[in-house]
Amino acid sequence: MQRVLDIDLDFFVEDPVFWPPSDERCDPDEHPVWVESEVAAFLNERCGVTARLPGFVTENHGELFPVWRNAIEEGVLLPPFHVTHVDAHADLGLGGSSFEYLMTSLLFESIADRRYPMIGDTGLNDGSHLAFAVACHWISAIDYVFCEGAGNDLPRFLMEGFDVDVDHIQLTALSLAELQGLARGRYPNVTSLEPLVPLRPVPYRDFQAQEPFDFICLTRSPPYTPVTADPIFDLIRERYIDETPLI
């Protein structure tokens, strides 16, 4: 099974941004970043990455979904693969309405058709792309490695039994009426259940990769990172990623 290290630059930003400014980078004075030696030490010692690996680079995290899709279609990525998601956000849709479209519409489609979901605030976006990858049955398990001040953003609607304290994602197809009833505290009549996907949230100080990675993905996430984080982005891109060309 392939293993993917998925890094969002905002992981290396102190005091994570949850409600970013709409048209500018966040204030570097309010959001200091790790020094480059600490970044390298985390990748070398915690992630076991000491040399360049094949990988993909995007500006925004939602853009990774079509990159993975293309890589899968070209036989580069072989699902289901394990994802270590190093990020200040779980990217499973908490705080948005993507889950409504996913649960009441997309999960009623064939797995092949789920690869081309609606894009935007109410569909696949930067904050929900990982849930859509799970819906496509691309992911076998997720380690969510979060930084200081993060990690409390798992959406209960997407968890097994709608319980945020369990250790598995289990997407559930529901009618809109049943989803609305669930939001009011009524347990729904479930149309169908998707396969369980183990999810392990890990504070970064406790994380230690147990197996080597096959791919590295890196995202800049401009709304969530100050310009002072760009040298970290360049460091990771140049030192650790052999960018994989896709048609």
PDB file of C-alpha atoms in Angstrom:
ATOM      1  CA  MET A   1       0.000   0.000   0.000  1.00  0.00           C
ATOM      2  CA  GLN A   2       1.305   3.437  -0.938  1.00  0.00           C
ATOM      3  CA  ARG A   3       1.771   6.104   1.719  1.00  0.00           C
ATOM      4  CA  VAL A   4       1.269   9.810   1.024  1.00  0.00           C
ATOM      5  CA  LEU A   5       2.629  12.641   3.156  1.00  0.00           C
ATOM      6  CA  ASP A   6       0.256  15.571   2.606  1.00  0.00           C
ATOM      7  CA  ILE A   7       1.658  18.839   4.006  1.00  0.00           C
ATOM      8  CA  ASP A   8      -0.158  22.139   4.261  1.00  0.00           C
ATOM      9  CA  LEU A   9       2.157  25.097   4.826  1.00  0.00           C
ATOM     10  CA  ASP A  10      -0.181  26.449   7.515  1.00  0.00           C
ATOM     11  CA  PHE A  11       0.964  23.611   9.785  1.00  0.00           C
ATOM     12  CA  PHE A  12       4.159  25.633  10.296  1.00  0.00           C
ATOM     13  CA  VAL A  13       2.270  28.817  11.261  1.00  0.00           C
ATOM     14  CA  GLU A  14       1.835  29.559  14.953  1.00  0.00           C
ATOM     15  CA  ASP A  15      -1.653  30.584  16.093  1.00  0.00           C
ATOM     16  CA  PRO A  16      -3.433  28.920  13.127  1.00  0.00           C
ATOM     17  CA  VAL A  17      -5.787  30.951  10.958  1.00  0.00           C
ATOM     18  CA  PHE A  18      -9.382  29.694  10.909  1.00  0.00           C
ATOM     19  CA  TRP A  19     -11.192  32.668   9.368  1.00  0.00           C
ATOM     20  CA  PRO A  20      -8.747  34.112   6.821  1.00  0.00           C
ATOM     21  CA  PRO A  21      -8.868  37.585   5.265  1.00  0.00           C
ATOM     22  CA  SER A  22     -10.596  37.436   1.913  1.00  0.00           C
ATOM     23  CA  ASP A  23      -8.063  39.184  -0.288  1.00  0.00           C
ATOM     24  CA  GLU A  24      -4.679  39.208   1.439  1.00  0.00           C
ATOM     25  CA  ARG A  25      -2.186  37.068   3.321  1.00  0.00           C
ATOM     26  CA  CYS A  26      -2.458  36.975   7.091  1.00  0.00           C
ATOM     27  CA  ASP A  27      -0.382  39.281   9.288  1.00  0.00           C
ATOM     28  CA  PRO A  28       3.120  37.850   9.887  1.00  0.00           C
ATOM     29  CA  ASP A  29       3.371  39.691  13.208  1.00  0.00           C
ATOM     30  CA  GLU A  30       0.274  37.899  14.484  1.00  0.00           C
ATOM     31  CA  HIS A  31       1.193  34.556  12.929  1.00  0.00           C
ATOM     32  CA  PRO A  32       4.923  33.818  13.255  1.00  0.00           C
ATOM     33  CA  VAL A  33       6.300  30.765  11.465  1.00  0.00           C
ATOM     34  CA  TRP A  34       8.718  27.992  12.325  1.00  0.00           C
ATOM     35  CA  VAL A  35      12.400  28.550  11.643  1.00  0.00           C
ATOM     36  CA  GLU A  36      13.674  26.518   8.710  1.00  0.00           C
ATOM     37  CA  SER A  37      15.903  24.281  10.850  1.00  0.00           C
ATOM     38  CA  GLU A  38      12.847  23.191  12.861  1.00  0.00           C
ATOM     39  CA  VAL A  39      10.959  22.413   9.657  1.00  0.00           C
ATOM     40  CA  ALA A  40      13.820  20.291   8.364  1.00  0.00           C
ATOM     41  CA  ALA A  41      14.116  18.513  11.715  1.00  0.00           C
ATOM     42  CA  PHE A  42      10.389  17.688  11.718  1.00  0.00           C
ATOM     43  CA  LEU A  43      10.554  16.242   8.212  1.00  0.00           C
ATOM     44  CA  ASN A  44      13.794  14.357   8.849  1.00  0.00           C
ATOM     45  CA  GLU A  45      13.200  13.073  12.356  1.00  0.00           C
ATOM     46  CA  ARG A  46       9.415  12.837  12.720  1.00  0.00           C
ATOM     47  CA  CYS A  47       8.460  12.004   9.136  1.00  0.00           C
ATOM     48  CA  GLY A  48      11.581  10.083   8.166  1.00  0.00           C
ATOM     49  CA  VAL A  49      12.031  12.119   4.998  1.00  0.00           C
ATOM     50  CA  THR A  50      15.707  12.746   4.317  1.00  0.00           C
ATOM     51  CA  ALA A  51      15.767  12.824   0.509  1.00  0.00           C
ATOM     52  CA  ARG A  52      13.603  13.886  -2.408  1.00  0.00           C
ATOM     53  CA  LEU A  53      10.502  11.803  -3.082  1.00  0.00           C
ATOM     54  CA  PRO A  54       7.976  11.941  -5.942  1.00  0.00           C
ATOM     55  CA  GLY A  55       5.244  14.418  -5.251  1.00  0.00           C
ATOM     56  CA  PHE A  56       2.821  17.162  -6.161  1.00  0.00           C
ATOM     57  CA  VAL A  57       2.719  20.882  -5.336  1.00  0.00           C
ATOM     58  CA  THR A  58      -0.426  23.050  -5.281  1.00  0.00           C
ATOM     59  CA  GLU A  59      -1.295  26.567  -4.213  1.00  0.00           C
ATOM     60  CA  ASN A  60      -4.637  25.690  -2.585  1.00  0.00           C
ATOM     61  CA  HIS A  61      -5.542  22.411  -0.941  1.00  0.00           C
ATOM     62  CA  GLY A  62      -8.717  21.763  -2.924  1.00  0.00           C
ATOM     63  CA  GLU A  63      -6.553  21.660  -6.054  1.00  0.00           C
ATOM     64  CA  LEU A  64      -4.982  18.459  -4.761  1.00  0.00           C
ATOM     65  CA  PHE A  65      -8.154  16.463  -5.473  1.00  0.00           C
ATOM     66  CA  PRO A  66      -7.919  16.687  -9.296  1.00  0.00           C
ATOM     67  CA  VAL A  67      -4.154  16.152  -9.067  1.00  0.00           C
ATOM     68  CA  TRP A  68      -4.750  12.894  -7.191  1.00  0.00           C
ATOM     69  CA  ARG A  69      -7.480  11.975  -9.690  1.00  0.00           C
ATOM     70  CA  ASN A  70      -5.105  12.467 -12.616  1.00  0.00           C
ATOM     71  CA  ALA A  71      -2.357  10.528 -10.844  1.00  0.00           C
ATOM     72  CA  ILE A  72      -4.769   7.665 -10.188  1.00  0.00           C
ATOM     73  CA  GLU A  73      -5.969   7.640 -13.784  1.00  0.00           C
ATOM     74  CA  GLU A  74      -2.361   7.495 -14.996  1.00  0.00           C
ATOM     75  CA  GLY A  75      -1.492   4.663 -12.608  1.00  0.00           C
ATOM     76  CA  VAL A  76       0.919   6.753 -10.544  1.00  0.00           C
ATOM     77  CA  LEU A  77      -1.161   6.695  -7.354  1.00  0.00           C
ATOM     78  CA  LEU A  78      -2.715   3.340  -6.497  1.00  0.00           C
ATOM     79  CA  PRO A  79      -5.805   3.571  -4.294  1.00  0.00           C
ATOM     80  CA  PRO A  80      -6.551   2.949  -1.591  1.00  0.00           C
ATOM     81  CA  PHE A  81      -3.501   4.713  -0.143  1.00  0.00           C
ATOM     82  CA  HIS A  82      -2.649   5.854   3.369  1.00  0.00           C
ATOM     83  CA  VAL A  83      -2.571   9.626   3.957  1.00  0.00           C
ATOM     84  CA  THR A  84      -0.614  11.413   6.660  1.00  0.00           C
ATOM     85  CA  HIS A  85      -2.287  14.811   6.680  1.00  0.00           C
ATOM     86  CA  VAL A  86       0.066  17.379   8.245  1.00  0.00           C
ATOM     87  CA  ASP A  87      -2.115  20.445   8.586  1.00  0.00           C
ATOM     88  CA  ALA A  88      -3.651  23.021  10.891  1.00  0.00           C
ATOM     89  CA  HIS A  89      -7.045  21.837   9.595  1.00  0.00           C
ATOM     90  CA  ALA A  90      -8.585  18.393   9.114  1.00  0.00           C
ATOM     91  CA  ASP A  91     -10.023  19.411   5.701  1.00  0.00           C
ATOM     92  CA  LEU A  92     -13.081  17.219   6.275  1.00  0.00           C
ATOM     93  CA  GLY A  93     -15.585  20.033   5.910  1.00  0.00           C
ATOM     94  CA  LEU A  94     -16.253  21.356   9.407  1.00  0.00           C
ATOM     95  CA  GLY A  95     -17.418  24.963   9.256  1.00  0.00           C
ATOM     96  CA  GLY A  96     -18.910  24.685   5.784  1.00  0.00           C
ATOM     97  CA  SER A  97     -21.863  23.068   4.043  1.00  0.00           C
ATOM     98  CA  SER A  98     -19.991  20.638   1.784  1.00  0.00           C
ATOM     99  CA  PHE A  99     -21.159  17.703   3.880  1.00  0.00           C
ATOM    100  CA  GLU A 100     -24.781  18.362   2.858  1.00  0.00           C
ATOM    101  CA  TYR A 101     -24.006  17.945  -0.845  1.00  0.00           C
ATOM    102  CA  LEU A 102     -21.694  15.018  -0.143  1.00  0.00           C
ATOM    103  CA  MET A 103     -24.176  13.078   2.010  1.00  0.00           C
ATOM    104  CA  THR A 104     -27.442  13.863   0.214  1.00  0.00           C
ATOM    105  CA  SER A 105     -26.235  13.860  -3.385  1.00  0.00           C
ATOM    106  CA  LEU A 106     -22.707  12.674  -4.175  1.00  0.00           C
ATOM    107  CA  LEU A 107     -22.900   9.449  -2.152  1.00  0.00           C
ATOM    108  CA  PHE A 108     -25.921   8.393  -4.211  1.00  0.00           C
ATOM    109  CA  GLU A 109     -23.757   8.397  -7.338  1.00  0.00           C
ATOM    110  CA  SER A 110     -21.511   5.586  -8.535  1.00  0.00           C
ATOM    111  CA  ILE A 111     -17.974   5.623  -7.186  1.00  0.00           C
ATOM    112  CA  ALA A 112     -16.640   6.447 -10.666  1.00  0.00           C
ATOM    113  CA  ASP A 113     -18.953   9.460 -10.992  1.00  0.00           C
ATOM    114  CA  ARG A 114     -17.915  10.779  -7.586  1.00  0.00           C
ATOM    115  CA  ARG A 115     -14.516  11.660  -9.079  1.00  0.00           C
ATOM    116  CA  TYR A 116     -16.073  14.764 -10.680  1.00  0.00           C
ATOM    117  CA  PRO A 117     -17.966  16.463  -7.837  1.00  0.00           C
ATOM    118  CA  MET A 118     -19.431  19.933  -7.713  1.00  0.00           C
ATOM    119  CA  ILE A 119     -16.757  22.522  -6.875  1.00  0.00           C
ATOM    120  CA  GLY A 120     -17.226  25.558  -4.649  1.00  0.00           C
ATOM    121  CA  ASP A 121     -18.404  26.686  -1.234  1.00  0.00           C
ATOM    122  CA  THR A 122     -21.179  24.080  -1.129  1.00  0.00           C
ATOM    123  CA  GLY A 123     -19.121  21.385  -2.876  1.00  0.00           C
ATOM    124  CA  LEU A 124     -15.505  20.324  -2.891  1.00  0.00           C
ATOM    125  CA  ASN A 125     -13.268  23.103  -1.611  1.00  0.00           C
ATOM    126  CA  ASP A 126     -10.029  23.716   0.275  1.00  0.00           C
ATOM    127  CA  GLY A 127     -11.634  22.818   3.588  1.00  0.00           C
ATOM    128  CA  SER A 128     -13.368  19.610   2.511  1.00  0.00           C
ATOM    129  CA  HIS A 129     -11.279  17.968  -0.233  1.00  0.00           C
ATOM    130  CA  LEU A 130     -10.147  15.108   2.005  1.00  0.00           C
ATOM    131  CA  ALA A 131     -13.755  14.034   2.675  1.00  0.00           C
ATOM    132  CA  PHE A 132     -14.368  13.884  -1.070  1.00  0.00           C
ATOM    133  CA  ALA A 133     -11.277  11.736  -1.563  1.00  0.00           C
ATOM    134  CA  VAL A 134     -12.683   9.366   1.071  1.00  0.00           C
ATOM    135  CA  ALA A 135     -15.998   9.309  -0.826  1.00  0.00           C
ATOM    136  CA  CYS A 136     -14.106   8.156  -3.916  1.00  0.00           C
ATOM    137  CA  HIS A 137     -12.628   5.220  -1.944  1.00  0.00           C
ATOM    138  CA  TRP A 138      -9.107   6.508  -2.598  1.00  0.00           C
ATOM    139  CA  ILE A 139      -7.989   6.514   1.037  1.00  0.00           C
ATOM    140  CA  SER A 140      -7.405   3.514   3.300  1.00  0.00           C
ATOM    141  CA  ALA A 141      -6.624   5.455   6.501  1.00  0.00           C
ATOM    142  CA  ILE A 142      -5.696   8.954   7.670  1.00  0.00           C
ATOM    143  CA  ASP A 143      -3.230  10.182  10.261  1.00  0.00           C
ATOM    144  CA  TYR A 144      -4.171  13.802  11.006  1.00  0.00           C
ATOM    145  CA  VAL A 145      -1.044  15.431  12.411  1.00  0.00           C
ATOM    146  CA  PHE A 146      -1.950  18.837  13.794  1.00  0.00           C
ATOM    147  CA  CYS A 147       0.005  21.748  15.217  1.00  0.00           C
ATOM    148  CA  GLU A 148      -0.444  23.766  18.406  1.00  0.00           C
ATOM    149  CA  GLY A 149      -3.902  25.313  18.606  1.00  0.00           C
ATOM    150  CA  ALA A 150      -5.456  22.904  16.083  1.00  0.00           C
ATOM    151  CA  GLY A 151      -6.984  19.430  15.990  1.00  0.00           C
ATOM    152  CA  ASN A 152     -10.482  20.184  17.267  1.00  0.00           C
ATOM    153  CA  ASP A 153     -12.240  20.220  13.906  1.00  0.00           C
ATOM    154  CA  LEU A 154     -13.593  16.751  13.138  1.00  0.00           C
ATOM    155  CA  PRO A 155     -17.179  16.860  11.775  1.00  0.00           C
ATOM    156  CA  ARG A 156     -19.431  14.405  13.604  1.00  0.00           C
ATOM    157  CA  PHE A 157     -21.731  13.984  10.580  1.00  0.00           C
ATOM    158  CA  LEU A 158     -18.923  12.174   8.748  1.00  0.00           C
ATOM    159  CA  MET A 159     -17.819   9.949  11.619  1.00  0.00           C
ATOM    160  CA  GLU A 160     -18.952   6.409  12.378  1.00  0.00           C
ATOM    161  CA  GLY A 161     -22.322   6.564  14.154  1.00  0.00           C
ATOM    162  CA  PHE A 162     -22.193  10.379  13.928  1.00  0.00           C
ATOM    163  CA  ASP A 163     -19.934  10.333  16.993  1.00  0.00           C
ATOM    164  CA  VAL A 164     -16.963  12.712  16.962  1.00  0.00           C
ATOM    165  CA  ASP A 165     -15.138  10.644  19.583  1.00  0.00           C
ATOM    166  CA  VAL A 166     -14.774   7.472  17.484  1.00  0.00           C
ATOM    167  CA  ASP A 167     -11.675   6.630  15.478  1.00  0.00           C
ATOM    168  CA  HIS A 168     -13.236   5.947  12.075  1.00  0.00           C
ATOM    169  CA  ILE A 169     -14.801   7.985   9.311  1.00  0.00           C
ATOM    170  CA  GLN A 170     -17.906   6.350   7.883  1.00  0.00           C
ATOM    171  CA  LEU A 171     -19.676   8.409   5.256  1.00  0.00           C
ATOM    172  CA  THR A 172     -23.435   7.943   5.201  1.00  0.00           C
ATOM    173  CA  ALA A 173     -25.908   8.535   2.394  1.00  0.00           C
ATOM    174  CA  LEU A 174     -28.985  10.325   3.707  1.00  0.00           C
ATOM    175  CA  SER A 175     -31.951  12.172   2.315  1.00  0.00           C
ATOM    176  CA  LEU A 176     -31.971  15.893   2.983  1.00  0.00           C
ATOM    177  CA  ALA A 177     -34.875  15.456   5.410  1.00  0.00           C
ATOM    178  CA  GLU A 178     -32.960  12.821   7.368  1.00  0.00           C
ATOM    179  CA  LEU A 179     -29.856  15.025   7.474  1.00  0.00           C
ATOM    180  CA  GLN A 180     -31.922  17.935   8.763  1.00  0.00           C
ATOM    181  CA  GLY A 181     -33.397  15.659  11.411  1.00  0.00           C
ATOM    182  CA  LEU A 182     -29.905  14.563  12.434  1.00  0.00           C
ATOM    183  CA  ALA A 183     -28.927  18.218  12.855  1.00  0.00           C
ATOM    184  CA  ARG A 184     -31.861  18.537  15.295  1.00  0.00           C
ATOM    185  CA  GLY A 185     -30.736  15.494  17.264  1.00  0.00           C
ATOM    186  CA  ARG A 186     -32.887  12.769  15.692  1.00  0.00           C
ATOM    187  CA  TYR A 187     -31.024   9.629  14.605  1.00  0.00           C
ATOM    188  CA  PRO A 188     -31.716   9.137  10.880  1.00  0.00           C
ATOM    189  CA  ASN A 189     -32.849   6.247   8.737  1.00  0.00           C
ATOM    190  CA  VAL A 190     -29.616   5.546   6.891  1.00  0.00           C
ATOM    191  CA  THR A 191     -29.836   4.899   3.144  1.00  0.00           C
ATOM    192  CA  SER A 192     -26.398   3.306   2.857  1.00  0.00           C
ATOM    193  CA  LEU A 193     -23.090   3.151   4.703  1.00  0.00           C
ATOM    194  CA  GLU A 194     -19.656   3.617   3.159  1.00  0.00           C
ATOM    195  CA  PRO A 195     -16.581   1.591   4.224  1.00  0.00           C
ATOM    196  CA  LEU A 196     -14.912   2.496   7.487  1.00  0.00           C
ATOM    197  CA  VAL A 197     -11.749   4.605   7.159  1.00  0.00           C
ATOM    198  CA  PRO A 198      -9.534   4.744  10.265  1.00  0.00           C
ATOM    199  CA  LEU A 199      -8.749   8.294  11.384  1.00  0.00           C
ATOM    200  CA  ARG A 200      -6.016   8.983  13.918  1.00  0.00           C
ATOM    201  CA  PRO A 201      -5.602  12.576  15.152  1.00  0.00           C
ATOM    202  CA  VAL A 202      -2.059  13.065  16.465  1.00  0.00           C
ATOM    203  CA  PRO A 203      -0.475  16.160  18.063  1.00  0.00           C
ATOM    204  CA  TYR A 204       2.711  16.814  16.138  1.00  0.00           C
ATOM    205  CA  ARG A 205       4.915  16.387  19.218  1.00  0.00           C
ATOM    206  CA  ASP A 206       3.623  12.792  19.524  1.00  0.00           C
ATOM    207  CA  PHE A 207       3.899  11.886  15.851  1.00  0.00           C
ATOM    208  CA  GLN A 208       6.474   9.476  14.530  1.00  0.00           C
ATOM    209  CA  ALA A 209       6.151   7.934  11.080  1.00  0.00           C
ATOM    210  CA  GLN A 210       6.377   4.152  11.324  1.00  0.00           C
ATOM    211  CA  GLU A 211       6.893   3.458   7.621  1.00  0.00           C
ATOM    212  CA  PRO A 212       8.514   5.362   4.749  1.00  0.00           C
ATOM    213  CA  PHE A 213       6.457   7.542   2.441  1.00  0.00           C
ATOM    214  CA  ASP A 214       6.069   7.014  -1.294  1.00  0.00           C
ATOM    215  CA  PHE A 215       4.840  10.528  -2.187  1.00  0.00           C
ATOM    216  CA  ILE A 216       4.889  14.042  -0.750  1.00  0.00           C
ATOM    217  CA  CYS A 217       2.231  16.663  -1.434  1.00  0.00           C
ATOM    218  CA  LEU A 218       2.744  20.310  -0.511  1.00  0.00           C
ATOM    219  CA  THR A 219       0.192  23.128  -0.487  1.00  0.00           C
ATOM    220  CA  ARG A 220       0.889  26.828   0.124  1.00  0.00           C
ATOM    221  CA  SER A 221      -2.653  27.849   1.230  1.00  0.00           C
ATOM    222  CA  PRO A 222      -2.112  31.618   0.796  1.00  0.00           C
ATOM    223  CA  PRO A 223      -5.185  32.726   2.812  1.00  0.00           C
ATOM    224  CA  TYR A 224      -3.900  30.814   5.828  1.00  0.00           C
ATOM    225  CA  THR A 225      -0.192  31.646   5.673  1.00  0.00           C
ATOM    226  CA  PRO A 226       1.821  34.872   5.877  1.00  0.00           C
ATOM    227  CA  VAL A 227       4.394  35.732   3.228  1.00  0.00           C
ATOM    228  CA  THR A 228       7.072  34.904   5.793  1.00  0.00           C
ATOM    229  CA  ALA A 229       6.110  31.232   5.374  1.00  0.00           C
ATOM    230  CA  ASP A 230       7.028  31.219   1.675  1.00  0.00           C
ATOM    231  CA  PRO A 231      10.715  30.388   2.323  1.00  0.00           C
ATOM    232  CA  ILE A 232       9.522  27.244   4.137  1.00  0.00           C
ATOM    233  CA  PHE A 233       7.415  26.355   1.111  1.00  0.00           C
ATOM    234  CA  ASP A 234      10.438  26.824  -1.159  1.00  0.00           C
ATOM    235  CA  LEU A 235      12.646  24.787   1.167  1.00  0.00           C
ATOM    236  CA  ILE A 236      10.306  21.795   1.207  1.00  0.00           C
ATOM    237  CA  ARG A 237       9.666  21.994  -2.527  1.00  0.00           C
ATOM    238  CA  GLU A 238      13.315  22.197  -3.501  1.00  0.00           C
ATOM    239  CA  ARG A 239      14.847  19.848  -0.928  1.00  0.00           C
ATOM    240  CA  TYR A 240      12.246  17.117  -0.552  1.00  0.00           C
ATOM    241  CA  ILE A 241       9.982  16.943  -3.626  1.00  0.00           C
ATOM    242  CA  ASP A 242      10.671  15.547  -7.072  1.00  0.00           C
ATOM    243  CA  GLU A 243       7.577  16.940  -8.776  1.00  0.00           C
ATOM    244  CA  THR A 244       5.728  14.297 -10.741  1.00  0.00           C
ATOM    245  CA  PRO A 245       4.596  15.485 -14.196  1.00  0.00           C
ATOM    246  CA  LEU A 246       1.064  14.513 -15.149  1.00  0.00           C
ATOM    247  CA  ILE A 247      -0.595  14.824 -18.532  1.00  0.00           C
TER     248      ILE A 247
END
